[in-house]
Amino acid sequence: MADSLLLLKRVPSRHTWLRARKARPQLILSRRPRRRLRNLRWRSRRRLRRRLLQAQAAGGDWLQGGCLVSGAAALQRLKTSTRRRASSPEPAEDPIPSGPTILPIPPVRPAGSGRAVLLLPLGQGFTFSGICRVTCLYGQVQVFGFTISQGQPAQNVFSTYTHSRLTINAVHYSVHEKSKKEMKREARVLLRPYLNQDDRYCLMSSFSPLCSIVLLERLKTSTVNFIISHPGLSYIFVQEVRTFQINSEYCALRSVGIRREKKKTGLRLTESAFAVMEELVSISSEEADSCPVILVCGCQDIGKSTFNRYLINQLLNSISCVDYLECDLGQTEFTPPGCISLLNITEPVLGPPFTHQRTPQKMVYYGKTSCKNNFENYIEVIKYVFSSYKREAPLIINTMGWVADQGLLLLIDLIRLLSPSHVVQFNSDRSKYMPDLTPNFVDDMDGLYTRRKSRVRNRGFHLPEFAENLEFADEEKESPVMSTGYKLMFVKSEFVTGKTPRNRESHNRVLRELAVLGYLSQLQPPVPKPLCALHGLTPYQVPFNAVALRIIHADVAPTHILYAVNASWVGLCKILDDVRGYASGPILLAQSPICDCVGFGICRGIDMEKRLYHILTPVPPEELRHVNCLLVGAVSIPQCVLKSQRGLEGTIPYVTTDYNFKLPGASEKIGARESGATYKEKGHPKAKFYRKTYQCS
């Protein structure tokens, strides 16, 4: 006991401290860096010393900030540590670091105007904001789950401020028995067209086996140019931040149009998410006969859409295509909002939804961003779109984030009707409680239109009249609650979002408007041609008696139908009925049809004398020949389109400060409107005046 007390009181002597100090690795600096080291503060000196020691531990020379560090110290340290391990009686094991390891920053070298070359050692990443074109010159990298190898085509990457920043990660690749010298010679040859001799030497000094070299190029697309042409939207892609560290790397990245970001701002997925994706990719790649149907569910703002994009990219690494069923009306992925669609995805998804608007295989315009108060029509539309799935590729089903009360019952109905093979359920400590959707729970739970299995079997339950109208298949009518035996997979989400209950609606409205702008950008000519104002484009002239009209989201008096259609976002649809041969028009539908939608457009004006609609749309003419119905919903034209019409003098068309909300179809539920300037979107009494102003010759 006394010995233990003496041991506790014993402290290191001066001789012990001196030996420990001598054992520390020495930094070999030239005279100029030593003079600079004296002028630094204590905190800066400590930070610089830590970075130099890390470079020495990595081995080789390291050039940073004018300080040349020789590899002799690292070699001496390696020999000393080797002798100690050899003389130690304990078994040799890898030392466990006491703290987080800070890796050296990947070097970036300019490669001419608007280009930069990035070298990434294995296991390191480059997190950035902005847009660029990524080409893998040597090795293999991964962006948002999609692998880009040497020799593959370049990919357009969009790391915007509306979503998590993307990271370019260097991943492992196979090397066919090549020495480091041979790999270095091969990489040097690949860099000759892009870098001069000095930059090649500087970059190759950091070369290590299994590293990757990436070419970053400035990216210009008509979508990006059209979006940033509107006031207040340029911040989405690039934000000017005042910095005092202006070096060659900063200038090179700025010429590309990107900026290095901190790693913590990048996309982060949990281990459970990676484990689920690995299992789903393995199942999709191995099973050739049956394609898995994957339904992703969870509350809102939990990371479902990000998981879907990452999963799509992972699947495209091993298979040629993936099918995608969109059931979320408010936050659609590949179409404007208010649609239920089925798409076949063959290219990676490397950005937010407004950067990859695509043409679906089958699409129905629901007309609203929520299915509340009209669940039956929502189920009918999903059944109609899902019937086109041919089971030739894996299917990912995206669902709404409304999983409480009636939303949960609706989700149970979808699970029974779509019969998924795998259900991925997201849970989070910050989200509301959601029960585990096990097969037994779904079988024992009543939905909105389907009933639990025990109730049907034991009590002889029959579907009510409103559920029979859903037109189930014959086998579904006999047993509409047949258990599919799906596998439930859980993802513990730690997704960080900037949305709060107070700003969620405004944030979602901005994303929906960006999706509409992304779709309208298809009207613009390809780069490098300049942008064209929307009011300067020639619209299509559609006779009144060639198409039928229907207002989906509200009851509008027939006398105000044309007011509601004018200057509105319209769905271009195909119905089975032949509308030709009727009166001179307009032709009004009594009910909202469930029909195919080929695209969208803007009703720029209505000519009452010639009885023509003026429609502006990017849909090709061969598709427009089949359009015989115009549907108007709650999705409106973004306000920035109406406010920032370039080249106009005097009164801006369709913009007024005198708006009558008491008119039928002009309620505040139709789009959000700012105070002050109000926009004529539905039922403005001065529509005739604006129609004449906005007419085309």
Short mmCIF file of N, CA and C in Angstrom, two decimals, residues 521-598:
data_model
loop_
_atom_site.label_atom_id
_atom_site.label_comp_id
_atom_site.label_asym_id
_atom_site.label_seq_id
_atom_site.Cartn_x
_atom_site.Cartn_y
_atom_site.Cartn_z
N SER A 521 -36.15 25.79 -68.69
CA SER A 521 -34.85 26.02 -69.32
C SER A 521 -34.67 25.19 -70.58
N GLN A 522 -35.51 24.17 -70.78
CA GLN A 522 -35.44 23.39 -72.02
C GLN A 522 -35.87 24.20 -73.23
N LEU A 523 -36.51 25.35 -73.00
CA LEU A 523 -36.86 26.24 -74.10
C LEU A 523 -35.67 27.02 -74.63
N GLN A 524 -34.59 27.08 -73.86
CA GLN A 524 -33.44 27.89 -74.23
C GLN A 524 -32.54 27.15 -75.22
N PRO A 525 -31.87 27.90 -76.09
CA PRO A 525 -30.92 27.26 -77.02
C PRO A 525 -29.70 26.76 -76.27
N PRO A 526 -29.00 25.77 -76.80
CA PRO A 526 -27.81 25.26 -76.12
C PRO A 526 -26.70 26.30 -76.10
N VAL A 527 -25.83 26.15 -75.11
CA VAL A 527 -24.67 27.04 -75.02
C VAL A 527 -23.75 26.76 -76.21
N PRO A 528 -23.04 27.75 -76.71
CA PRO A 528 -22.81 29.09 -76.16
C PRO A 528 -23.78 30.16 -76.66
N LYS A 529 -24.90 29.78 -77.25
CA LYS A 529 -25.85 30.77 -77.71
C LYS A 529 -26.43 31.54 -76.52
N PRO A 530 -26.75 32.83 -76.69
CA PRO A 530 -27.30 33.61 -75.57
C PRO A 530 -28.72 33.18 -75.23
N LEU A 531 -29.13 33.55 -74.01
CA LEU A 531 -30.48 33.23 -73.55
C LEU A 531 -31.52 34.06 -74.30
N CYS A 532 -32.70 33.48 -74.41
CA CYS A 532 -33.82 34.18 -75.03
C CYS A 532 -34.89 34.43 -73.97
N ALA A 533 -35.45 35.63 -73.95
CA ALA A 533 -36.54 35.93 -73.02
C ALA A 533 -37.76 35.11 -73.39
N LEU A 534 -38.51 34.68 -72.37
CA LEU A 534 -39.67 33.83 -72.64
C LEU A 534 -40.71 34.55 -73.49
N HIS A 535 -40.87 35.86 -73.27
CA HIS A 535 -41.87 36.57 -74.07
C HIS A 535 -41.37 36.84 -75.50
N GLY A 536 -40.10 36.50 -75.78
CA GLY A 536 -39.59 36.66 -77.13
C GLY A 536 -39.65 35.38 -77.94
N LEU A 537 -40.08 34.27 -77.34
CA LEU A 537 -40.19 33.00 -78.05
C LEU A 537 -41.55 32.89 -78.73
N THR A 538 -41.59 32.21 -79.83
CA THR A 538 -42.84 32.04 -80.59
C THR A 538 -43.65 30.90 -80.01
N PRO A 539 -44.88 31.13 -79.58
CA PRO A 539 -45.70 30.06 -79.00
C PRO A 539 -46.45 29.28 -80.08
N TYR A 540 -47.03 28.16 -79.67
CA TYR A 540 -47.91 27.39 -80.54
C TYR A 540 -49.32 27.97 -80.45
N GLN A 541 -50.03 27.96 -81.57
CA GLN A 541 -51.42 28.40 -81.62
C GLN A 541 -52.34 27.18 -81.62
N VAL A 542 -53.19 27.09 -80.61
CA VAL A 542 -54.07 25.94 -80.44
C VAL A 542 -55.51 26.41 -80.53
N PRO A 543 -56.31 25.90 -81.47
CA PRO A 543 -57.72 26.31 -81.56
C PRO A 543 -58.53 25.88 -80.33
N PHE A 544 -59.58 26.63 -80.04
CA PHE A 544 -60.45 26.31 -78.91
C PHE A 544 -61.04 24.92 -79.04
N ASN A 545 -61.45 24.53 -80.24
CA ASN A 545 -62.16 23.26 -80.41
C ASN A 545 -61.22 22.07 -80.58
N ALA A 546 -59.88 22.28 -80.40
CA ALA A 546 -58.93 21.18 -80.53
C ALA A 546 -58.58 20.56 -79.19
N VAL A 547 -58.83 21.26 -78.10
CA VAL A 547 -58.48 20.75 -76.77
C VAL A 547 -59.63 21.03 -75.81
N ALA A 548 -59.71 20.17 -74.78
CA ALA A 548 -60.67 20.37 -73.69
C ALA A 548 -59.96 20.99 -72.50
N LEU A 549 -60.72 21.66 -71.64
CA LEU A 549 -60.18 22.36 -70.48
C LEU A 549 -60.74 21.75 -69.20
N ARG A 550 -59.89 21.77 -68.15
CA ARG A 550 -60.35 21.35 -66.84
C ARG A 550 -59.47 21.99 -65.78
N ILE A 551 -60.12 22.65 -64.78
CA ILE A 551 -59.42 23.18 -63.62
C ILE A 551 -59.48 22.10 -62.55
N ILE A 552 -58.31 21.56 -62.15
CA ILE A 552 -58.28 20.39 -61.27
C ILE A 552 -58.52 20.74 -59.82
N HIS A 553 -57.90 21.80 -59.34
CA HIS A 553 -57.77 22.03 -57.90
C HIS A 553 -58.90 22.84 -57.31
N ALA A 554 -59.77 23.44 -58.11
CA ALA A 554 -60.82 24.31 -57.57
C ALA A 554 -62.01 24.30 -58.50
N ASP A 555 -63.16 24.68 -57.95
CA ASP A 555 -64.38 24.83 -58.74
C ASP A 555 -64.46 26.27 -59.25
N VAL A 556 -64.39 26.41 -60.55
CA VAL A 556 -64.41 27.74 -61.18
C VAL A 556 -65.64 27.84 -62.06
N ALA A 557 -66.30 28.96 -61.98
CA ALA A 557 -67.49 29.17 -62.80
C ALA A 557 -67.11 29.15 -64.28
N PRO A 558 -67.98 28.62 -65.14
CA PRO A 558 -67.65 28.56 -66.58
C PRO A 558 -67.34 29.91 -67.18
N THR A 559 -67.90 30.97 -66.64
CA THR A 559 -67.63 32.30 -67.19
C THR A 559 -66.22 32.79 -66.85
N HIS A 560 -65.57 32.15 -65.88
CA HIS A 560 -64.23 32.57 -65.48
C HIS A 560 -63.15 31.56 -65.87
N ILE A 561 -63.52 30.56 -66.64
CA ILE A 561 -62.56 29.52 -66.99
C ILE A 561 -61.37 30.09 -67.76
N LEU A 562 -61.65 30.93 -68.76
CA LEU A 562 -60.56 31.47 -69.57
C LEU A 562 -59.67 32.41 -68.77
N TYR A 563 -60.27 33.11 -67.81
CA TYR A 563 -59.45 33.95 -66.93
C TYR A 563 -58.48 33.09 -66.12
N ALA A 564 -58.96 31.92 -65.69
CA ALA A 564 -58.11 31.04 -64.89
C ALA A 564 -57.02 30.39 -65.73
N VAL A 565 -57.31 30.12 -66.99
CA VAL A 565 -56.33 29.46 -67.86
C VAL A 565 -55.26 30.43 -68.32
N ASN A 566 -55.62 31.68 -68.53
CA ASN A 566 -54.68 32.66 -69.07
C ASN A 566 -53.52 32.87 -68.10
N ALA A 567 -52.31 32.89 -68.65
CA ALA A 567 -51.07 33.09 -67.87
C ALA A 567 -50.93 32.05 -66.78
N SER A 568 -51.23 30.80 -67.08
CA SER A 568 -51.17 29.73 -66.09
C SER A 568 -50.23 28.63 -66.57
N TRP A 569 -49.83 27.82 -65.62
CA TRP A 569 -49.04 26.62 -65.86
C TRP A 569 -50.01 25.50 -66.21
N VAL A 570 -49.91 24.95 -67.40
CA VAL A 570 -50.89 23.98 -67.88
C VAL A 570 -50.19 22.67 -68.19
N GLY A 571 -50.92 21.57 -67.91
CA GLY A 571 -50.46 20.25 -68.27
C GLY A 571 -51.00 19.85 -69.63
N LEU A 572 -50.14 19.38 -70.51
CA LEU A 572 -50.53 18.99 -71.86
C LEU A 572 -50.80 17.48 -71.85
N CYS A 573 -52.06 17.11 -71.95
CA CYS A 573 -52.47 15.73 -71.70
C CYS A 573 -53.18 15.13 -72.90
N LYS A 574 -53.35 13.80 -72.85
CA LYS A 574 -54.05 13.02 -73.88
C LYS A 574 -55.19 12.26 -73.21
N ILE A 575 -56.41 12.50 -73.65
CA ILE A 575 -57.56 11.76 -73.16
C ILE A 575 -58.08 10.87 -74.28
N LEU A 576 -58.80 9.84 -73.90
CA LEU A 576 -59.29 8.87 -74.88
C LEU A 576 -60.42 9.43 -75.72
N ASP A 577 -61.21 10.34 -75.16
CA ASP A 577 -62.34 10.90 -75.90
C ASP A 577 -61.84 11.81 -77.03
N ASP A 578 -62.55 11.79 -78.12
CA ASP A 578 -62.24 12.65 -79.25
C ASP A 578 -63.01 13.96 -79.08
N VAL A 579 -62.28 15.04 -78.86
CA VAL A 579 -62.93 16.32 -78.60
C VAL A 579 -63.19 17.09 -79.89
N ARG A 580 -62.65 16.65 -80.98
CA ARG A 580 -62.87 17.36 -82.24
C ARG A 580 -64.31 17.14 -82.72
N GLY A 581 -64.83 18.11 -83.43
CA GLY A 581 -66.19 18.01 -83.93
C GLY A 581 -67.21 18.68 -83.04
N TYR A 582 -66.77 19.15 -81.86
CA TYR A 582 -67.69 19.85 -80.98
C TYR A 582 -67.84 21.30 -81.46
N ALA A 583 -68.47 22.07 -80.61
CA ALA A 583 -68.72 23.47 -80.95
C ALA A 583 -67.39 24.22 -81.05
N SER A 584 -67.49 25.49 -81.35
CA SER A 584 -66.28 26.28 -81.54
C SER A 584 -65.46 26.42 -80.26
N GLY A 585 -66.02 26.05 -79.12
CA GLY A 585 -65.26 26.05 -77.88
C GLY A 585 -65.46 27.32 -77.08
N PRO A 586 -64.86 27.36 -75.89
CA PRO A 586 -64.01 26.33 -75.29
C PRO A 586 -64.79 25.10 -74.83
N ILE A 587 -64.11 23.94 -74.83
CA ILE A 587 -64.71 22.68 -74.42
C ILE A 587 -64.32 22.43 -72.97
N LEU A 588 -65.30 22.26 -72.11
CA LEU A 588 -65.07 22.09 -70.68
C LEU A 588 -65.39 20.66 -70.27
N LEU A 589 -64.52 20.08 -69.42
CA LEU A 589 -64.73 18.74 -68.89
C LEU A 589 -65.42 18.83 -67.54
N ALA A 590 -66.36 17.91 -67.31
CA ALA A 590 -67.10 17.91 -66.04
C ALA A 590 -66.30 17.30 -64.91
N GLN A 591 -65.40 16.36 -65.19
CA GLN A 591 -64.60 15.71 -64.17
C GLN A 591 -63.13 15.72 -64.56
N SER A 592 -62.28 15.60 -63.55
CA SER A 592 -60.84 15.57 -63.81
C SER A 592 -60.46 14.19 -64.32
N PRO A 593 -59.90 14.09 -65.51
CA PRO A 593 -59.57 12.78 -66.07
C PRO A 593 -58.24 12.25 -65.53
N ILE A 594 -58.10 10.93 -65.54
CA ILE A 594 -56.82 10.29 -65.27
C ILE A 594 -56.24 9.89 -66.62
N CYS A 595 -55.29 10.66 -67.09
CA CYS A 595 -54.79 10.49 -68.46
C CYS A 595 -53.30 10.78 -68.49
N ASP A 596 -52.67 10.39 -69.60
CA ASP A 596 -51.24 10.62 -69.78
C ASP A 596 -50.96 12.10 -69.99
N CYS A 597 -49.87 12.54 -69.39
CA CYS A 597 -49.39 13.92 -69.56
C CYS A 597 -48.05 13.86 -70.27
N VAL A 598 -47.95 14.54 -71.40
CA VAL A 598 -46.72 14.52 -72.19
C VAL A 598 -45.77 15.65 -71.84
#
